[in-house]
């Protein structure tokens, strides 16, 4: 089957969440899609939780093992590199797709002729209680019209053409956090962007979320300064960014079947 959309999921020590994430992909009403999972050196048996799905789904679900922890930016780049579809969706290993999470964005992308589409994600909290997005959809819809609109683009809400990574480049592998926001800042000034008002994903709120790590909280001000510096610099030039056509994945990356 020729796939139209690849869901790229980076995985690090989320064995308790990844099965439900995969199930949300398999429950989609859009079947012309594949899922590429990149394990970023998990030590909790996450790969073992994924392998049964790989073996049951006839290469529609693929698993790549980086064999050590590189960071989520590298893992995302590996997923982009190995994706077999013209459209990409990023989905974290602890989050879930809505049933029409792919199809709705895909139709908005095709109908509008956009390079990228973003949509709201709802919050999934304790006891599986679903609540509204962090920002109203009307506010997110205007994000691409503002210089700082990257702050309102939710990572789980984006669908983007794979070829766009030859325009805006790949994720910055030197960044340990906020590389999504830095990527959207590059996209805002270089791509045609549309908005889909249908919620596309559930963003899980839980104590083990990576952005809540002690290391990030301790270094937050310094990390924010780095992010803003890179964003301001790359509004003018992408000379320090690797394009997809020049990208080489880590030698350790291994597909597991």
mmCIF file with all atom_site columns, C-alpha atoms in Angstrom, residues 81-207:
data_model
loop_
_atom_site.group_PDB
_atom_site.id
_atom_site.type_symbol
_atom_site.label_atom_id
_atom_site.label_alt_id
_atom_site.label_comp_id
_atom_site.label_asym_id
_atom_site.label_entity_id
_atom_site.label_seq_id
_atom_site.pdbx_PDB_ins_code
_atom_site.Cartn_x
_atom_site.Cartn_y
_atom_site.Cartn_z
_atom_site.occupancy
_atom_site.B_iso_or_equiv
_atom_site.pdbx_formal_charge
_atom_site.auth_seq_id
_atom_site.auth_comp_id
_atom_site.auth_asym_id
_atom_site.auth_atom_id
_atom_site.pdbx_PDB_model_num
ATOM 1   C CA . UNK A 1 81  ? 14.082  10.378 7.358  1.00 0.00 ? 81  UNK A CA 1
ATOM 2   C CA . UNK A 1 82  ? 12.522  6.909  7.302  1.00 0.00 ? 82  UNK A CA 1
ATOM 3   C CA . UNK A 1 83  ? 8.913   8.038  6.733  1.00 0.00 ? 83  UNK A CA 1
ATOM 4   C CA . UNK A 1 84  ? 7.454   6.642  3.508  1.00 0.00 ? 84  UNK A CA 1
ATOM 5   C CA . UNK A 1 85  ? 4.637   9.174  3.135  1.00 0.00 ? 85  UNK A CA 1
ATOM 6   C CA . UNK A 1 86  ? 4.400   12.709 1.718  1.00 0.00 ? 86  UNK A CA 1
ATOM 7   C CA . UNK A 1 87  ? 2.687   13.996 4.902  1.00 0.00 ? 87  UNK A CA 1
ATOM 8   C CA . UNK A 1 88  ? 3.966   13.802 8.479  1.00 0.00 ? 88  UNK A CA 1
ATOM 9   C CA . UNK A 1 89  ? 2.292   13.953 11.881 1.00 0.00 ? 89  UNK A CA 1
ATOM 10  C CA . UNK A 1 90  ? 4.235   14.095 15.153 1.00 0.00 ? 90  UNK A CA 1
ATOM 11  C CA . UNK A 1 91  ? 2.711   12.224 18.099 1.00 0.00 ? 91  UNK A CA 1
ATOM 12  C CA . UNK A 1 92  ? 4.456   11.861 21.463 1.00 0.00 ? 92  UNK A CA 1
ATOM 13  C CA . UNK A 1 93  ? 4.551   8.378  22.984 1.00 0.00 ? 93  UNK A CA 1
ATOM 14  C CA . UNK A 1 94  ? 2.290   9.350  25.891 1.00 0.00 ? 94  UNK A CA 1
ATOM 15  C CA . UNK A 1 95  ? -0.379  11.123 23.811 1.00 0.00 ? 95  UNK A CA 1
ATOM 16  C CA . UNK A 1 96  ? -3.337  9.949  21.738 1.00 0.00 ? 96  UNK A CA 1
ATOM 17  C CA . UNK A 1 97  ? -4.905  10.684 18.367 1.00 0.00 ? 97  UNK A CA 1
ATOM 18  C CA . UNK A 1 98  ? -8.600  11.476 18.104 1.00 0.00 ? 98  UNK A CA 1
ATOM 19  C CA . UNK A 1 99  ? -10.441 9.074  15.781 1.00 0.00 ? 99  UNK A CA 1
ATOM 20  C CA . UNK A 1 100 ? -10.387 11.623 12.928 1.00 0.00 ? 100 UNK A CA 1
ATOM 21  C CA . UNK A 1 101 ? -7.084  13.133 14.035 1.00 0.00 ? 101 UNK A CA 1
ATOM 22  C CA . UNK A 1 102 ? -5.376  12.322 10.730 1.00 0.00 ? 102 UNK A CA 1
ATOM 23  C CA . UNK A 1 103 ? -8.259  12.524 8.252  1.00 0.00 ? 103 UNK A CA 1
ATOM 24  C CA . UNK A 1 104 ? -9.502  15.969 9.283  1.00 0.00 ? 104 UNK A CA 1
ATOM 25  C CA . UNK A 1 105 ? -6.088  17.600 9.006  1.00 0.00 ? 105 UNK A CA 1
ATOM 26  C CA . UNK A 1 106 ? -5.374  15.777 5.757  1.00 0.00 ? 106 UNK A CA 1
ATOM 27  C CA . UNK A 1 107 ? -8.552  17.135 4.147  1.00 0.00 ? 107 UNK A CA 1
ATOM 28  C CA . UNK A 1 108 ? -7.762  20.651 5.355  1.00 0.00 ? 108 UNK A CA 1
ATOM 29  C CA . UNK A 1 109 ? -4.254  20.313 3.918  1.00 0.00 ? 109 UNK A CA 1
ATOM 30  C CA . UNK A 1 110 ? -5.459  19.051 0.516  1.00 0.00 ? 110 UNK A CA 1
ATOM 31  C CA . UNK A 1 111 ? -8.458  21.371 0.202  1.00 0.00 ? 111 UNK A CA 1
ATOM 32  C CA . UNK A 1 112 ? -6.471  24.453 1.148  1.00 0.00 ? 112 UNK A CA 1
ATOM 33  C CA . UNK A 1 113 ? -3.265  23.605 -0.706 1.00 0.00 ? 113 UNK A CA 1
ATOM 34  C CA . UNK A 1 114 ? -1.244  24.218 2.458  1.00 0.00 ? 114 UNK A CA 1
ATOM 35  C CA . UNK A 1 115 ? 2.286   23.078 3.306  1.00 0.00 ? 115 UNK A CA 1
ATOM 36  C CA . UNK A 1 116 ? 1.363   22.699 6.960  1.00 0.00 ? 116 UNK A CA 1
ATOM 37  C CA . UNK A 1 117 ? -1.815  22.519 9.037  1.00 0.00 ? 117 UNK A CA 1
ATOM 38  C CA . UNK A 1 118 ? -2.242  22.769 12.779 1.00 0.00 ? 118 UNK A CA 1
ATOM 39  C CA . UNK A 1 119 ? -5.237  21.913 14.953 1.00 0.00 ? 119 UNK A CA 1
ATOM 40  C CA . UNK A 1 120 ? -6.160  21.988 18.646 1.00 0.00 ? 120 UNK A CA 1
ATOM 41  C CA . UNK A 1 121 ? -5.228  19.249 21.094 1.00 0.00 ? 121 UNK A CA 1
ATOM 42  C CA . UNK A 1 122 ? -7.379  18.603 24.154 1.00 0.00 ? 122 UNK A CA 1
ATOM 43  C CA . UNK A 1 123 ? -5.962  17.846 27.590 1.00 0.00 ? 123 UNK A CA 1
ATOM 44  C CA . UNK A 1 124 ? -6.257  14.350 29.044 1.00 0.00 ? 124 UNK A CA 1
ATOM 45  C CA . UNK A 1 125 ? -5.892  14.529 32.791 1.00 0.00 ? 125 UNK A CA 1
ATOM 46  C CA . UNK A 1 126 ? -6.260  12.399 35.883 1.00 0.00 ? 126 UNK A CA 1
ATOM 47  C CA . UNK A 1 127 ? -8.962  9.686  35.696 1.00 0.00 ? 127 UNK A CA 1
ATOM 48  C CA . UNK A 1 128 ? -9.012  10.229 31.900 1.00 0.00 ? 128 UNK A CA 1
ATOM 49  C CA . UNK A 1 129 ? -10.898 13.498 32.242 1.00 0.00 ? 129 UNK A CA 1
ATOM 50  C CA . UNK A 1 130 ? -10.790 15.464 28.976 1.00 0.00 ? 130 UNK A CA 1
ATOM 51  C CA . UNK A 1 131 ? -10.737 19.247 29.156 1.00 0.00 ? 131 UNK A CA 1
ATOM 52  C CA . UNK A 1 132 ? -10.300 22.161 26.788 1.00 0.00 ? 132 UNK A CA 1
ATOM 53  C CA . UNK A 1 133 ? -7.109  23.116 24.996 1.00 0.00 ? 133 UNK A CA 1
ATOM 54  C CA . UNK A 1 134 ? -4.596  25.422 26.701 1.00 0.00 ? 134 UNK A CA 1
ATOM 55  C CA . UNK A 1 135 ? -5.657  28.228 24.340 1.00 0.00 ? 135 UNK A CA 1
ATOM 56  C CA . UNK A 1 136 ? -8.993  28.782 22.547 1.00 0.00 ? 136 UNK A CA 1
ATOM 57  C CA . UNK A 1 137 ? -9.062  27.453 18.981 1.00 0.00 ? 137 UNK A CA 1
ATOM 58  C CA . UNK A 1 138 ? -9.783  30.970 17.684 1.00 0.00 ? 138 UNK A CA 1
ATOM 59  C CA . UNK A 1 139 ? -6.540  32.177 19.254 1.00 0.00 ? 139 UNK A CA 1
ATOM 60  C CA . UNK A 1 140 ? -4.494  29.272 17.849 1.00 0.00 ? 140 UNK A CA 1
ATOM 61  C CA . UNK A 1 141 ? -6.016  29.821 14.391 1.00 0.00 ? 141 UNK A CA 1
ATOM 62  C CA . UNK A 1 142 ? -4.345  33.241 14.231 1.00 0.00 ? 142 UNK A CA 1
ATOM 63  C CA . UNK A 1 143 ? -0.949  31.951 15.322 1.00 0.00 ? 143 UNK A CA 1
ATOM 64  C CA . UNK A 1 144 ? 0.657   31.877 11.875 1.00 0.00 ? 144 UNK A CA 1
ATOM 65  C CA . UNK A 1 145 ? -0.155  35.562 11.346 1.00 0.00 ? 145 UNK A CA 1
ATOM 66  C CA . UNK A 1 146 ? 1.936   36.709 14.318 1.00 0.00 ? 146 UNK A CA 1
ATOM 67  C CA . UNK A 1 147 ? 5.694   36.841 14.750 1.00 0.00 ? 147 UNK A CA 1
ATOM 68  C CA . UNK A 1 148 ? 5.460   35.012 18.066 1.00 0.00 ? 148 UNK A CA 1
ATOM 69  C CA . UNK A 1 149 ? 2.691   32.708 16.859 1.00 0.00 ? 149 UNK A CA 1
ATOM 70  C CA . UNK A 1 150 ? 4.962   29.692 17.229 1.00 0.00 ? 150 UNK A CA 1
ATOM 71  C CA . UNK A 1 151 ? 4.052   29.761 20.935 1.00 0.00 ? 151 UNK A CA 1
ATOM 72  C CA . UNK A 1 152 ? 0.458   28.810 20.051 1.00 0.00 ? 152 UNK A CA 1
ATOM 73  C CA . UNK A 1 153 ? 1.236   25.900 17.726 1.00 0.00 ? 153 UNK A CA 1
ATOM 74  C CA . UNK A 1 154 ? 0.813   22.621 19.582 1.00 0.00 ? 154 UNK A CA 1
ATOM 75  C CA . UNK A 1 155 ? 3.316   19.909 18.622 1.00 0.00 ? 155 UNK A CA 1
ATOM 76  C CA . UNK A 1 156 ? 0.599   17.224 18.619 1.00 0.00 ? 156 UNK A CA 1
ATOM 77  C CA . UNK A 1 157 ? -1.555  19.354 16.328 1.00 0.00 ? 157 UNK A CA 1
ATOM 78  C CA . UNK A 1 158 ? 0.744   19.678 13.306 1.00 0.00 ? 158 UNK A CA 1
ATOM 79  C CA . UNK A 1 159 ? 0.624   17.954 9.929  1.00 0.00 ? 159 UNK A CA 1
ATOM 80  C CA . UNK A 1 160 ? 3.392   18.970 7.526  1.00 0.00 ? 160 UNK A CA 1
ATOM 81  C CA . UNK A 1 161 ? 4.618   17.908 4.093  1.00 0.00 ? 161 UNK A CA 1
ATOM 82  C CA . UNK A 1 162 ? 7.820   15.908 4.303  1.00 0.00 ? 162 UNK A CA 1
ATOM 83  C CA . UNK A 1 163 ? 9.349   17.991 1.499  1.00 0.00 ? 163 UNK A CA 1
ATOM 84  C CA . UNK A 1 164 ? 9.031   21.073 3.720  1.00 0.00 ? 164 UNK A CA 1
ATOM 85  C CA . UNK A 1 165 ? 12.061  19.822 5.645  1.00 0.00 ? 165 UNK A CA 1
ATOM 86  C CA . UNK A 1 166 ? 14.074  20.709 2.554  1.00 0.00 ? 166 UNK A CA 1
ATOM 87  C CA . UNK A 1 167 ? 12.791  24.266 2.993  1.00 0.00 ? 167 UNK A CA 1
ATOM 88  C CA . UNK A 1 168 ? 12.844  24.792 6.764  1.00 0.00 ? 168 UNK A CA 1
ATOM 89  C CA . UNK A 1 169 ? 15.377  22.083 7.605  1.00 0.00 ? 169 UNK A CA 1
ATOM 90  C CA . UNK A 1 170 ? 15.411  19.377 10.248 1.00 0.00 ? 170 UNK A CA 1
ATOM 91  C CA . UNK A 1 171 ? 15.035  19.607 14.035 1.00 0.00 ? 171 UNK A CA 1
ATOM 92  C CA . UNK A 1 172 ? 17.987  21.167 15.825 1.00 0.00 ? 172 UNK A CA 1
ATOM 93  C CA . UNK A 1 173 ? 19.671  18.192 17.478 1.00 0.00 ? 173 UNK A CA 1
ATOM 94  C CA . UNK A 1 174 ? 21.665  20.409 19.835 1.00 0.00 ? 174 UNK A CA 1
ATOM 95  C CA . UNK A 1 175 ? 18.449  21.509 21.580 1.00 0.00 ? 175 UNK A CA 1
ATOM 96  C CA . UNK A 1 176 ? 17.390  19.408 24.559 1.00 0.00 ? 176 UNK A CA 1
ATOM 97  C CA . UNK A 1 177 ? 13.937  21.000 24.683 1.00 0.00 ? 177 UNK A CA 1
ATOM 98  C CA . UNK A 1 178 ? 11.734  23.498 22.791 1.00 0.00 ? 178 UNK A CA 1
ATOM 99  C CA . UNK A 1 179 ? 12.993  22.323 19.396 1.00 0.00 ? 179 UNK A CA 1
ATOM 100 C CA . UNK A 1 180 ? 9.333   22.039 18.346 1.00 0.00 ? 180 UNK A CA 1
ATOM 101 C CA . UNK A 1 181 ? 8.711   25.727 18.998 1.00 0.00 ? 181 UNK A CA 1
ATOM 102 C CA . UNK A 1 182 ? 11.930  26.656 17.227 1.00 0.00 ? 182 UNK A CA 1
ATOM 103 C CA . UNK A 1 183 ? 10.816  24.547 14.244 1.00 0.00 ? 183 UNK A CA 1
ATOM 104 C CA . UNK A 1 184 ? 7.396   26.223 14.071 1.00 0.00 ? 184 UNK A CA 1
ATOM 105 C CA . UNK A 1 185 ? 9.080   29.637 14.155 1.00 0.00 ? 185 UNK A CA 1
ATOM 106 C CA . UNK A 1 186 ? 11.012  28.668 11.010 1.00 0.00 ? 186 UNK A CA 1
ATOM 107 C CA . UNK A 1 187 ? 7.820   27.400 9.395  1.00 0.00 ? 187 UNK A CA 1
ATOM 108 C CA . UNK A 1 188 ? 5.799   30.563 10.091 1.00 0.00 ? 188 UNK A CA 1
ATOM 109 C CA . UNK A 1 189 ? 7.827   32.743 7.747  1.00 0.00 ? 189 UNK A CA 1
ATOM 110 C CA . UNK A 1 190 ? 8.504   30.145 5.028  1.00 0.00 ? 190 UNK A CA 1
ATOM 111 C CA . UNK A 1 191 ? 5.409   27.951 4.555  1.00 0.00 ? 191 UNK A CA 1
ATOM 112 C CA . UNK A 1 192 ? 1.726   28.307 3.733  1.00 0.00 ? 192 UNK A CA 1
ATOM 113 C CA . UNK A 1 193 ? -0.119  27.304 6.892  1.00 0.00 ? 193 UNK A CA 1
ATOM 114 C CA . UNK A 1 194 ? -3.754  26.446 7.545  1.00 0.00 ? 194 UNK A CA 1
ATOM 115 C CA . UNK A 1 195 ? -5.839  25.711 10.632 1.00 0.00 ? 195 UNK A CA 1
ATOM 116 C CA . UNK A 1 196 ? -8.269  22.875 11.302 1.00 0.00 ? 196 UNK A CA 1
ATOM 117 C CA . UNK A 1 197 ? -10.773 23.620 14.066 1.00 0.00 ? 197 UNK A CA 1
ATOM 118 C CA . UNK A 1 198 ? -11.420 19.928 14.833 1.00 0.00 ? 198 UNK A CA 1
ATOM 119 C CA . UNK A 1 199 ? -9.449  18.693 17.888 1.00 0.00 ? 199 UNK A CA 1
ATOM 120 C CA . UNK A 1 200 ? -6.960  16.121 16.607 1.00 0.00 ? 200 UNK A CA 1
ATOM 121 C CA . UNK A 1 201 ? -5.214  14.731 19.693 1.00 0.00 ? 201 UNK A CA 1
ATOM 122 C CA . UNK A 1 202 ? -5.302  14.236 23.436 1.00 0.00 ? 202 UNK A CA 1
ATOM 123 C CA . UNK A 1 203 ? -2.326  15.683 25.284 1.00 0.00 ? 203 UNK A CA 1
ATOM 124 C CA . UNK A 1 204 ? -1.812  13.589 28.403 1.00 0.00 ? 204 UNK A CA 1
ATOM 125 C CA . UNK A 1 205 ? -1.084  15.443 31.661 1.00 0.00 ? 205 UNK A CA 1
ATOM 126 C CA . UNK A 1 206 ? 0.905   13.280 34.088 1.00 0.00 ? 206 UNK A CA 1
ATOM 127 C CA . UNK A 1 207 ? 3.839   13.544 36.543 1.00 0.00 ? 207 UNK A CA 1
#
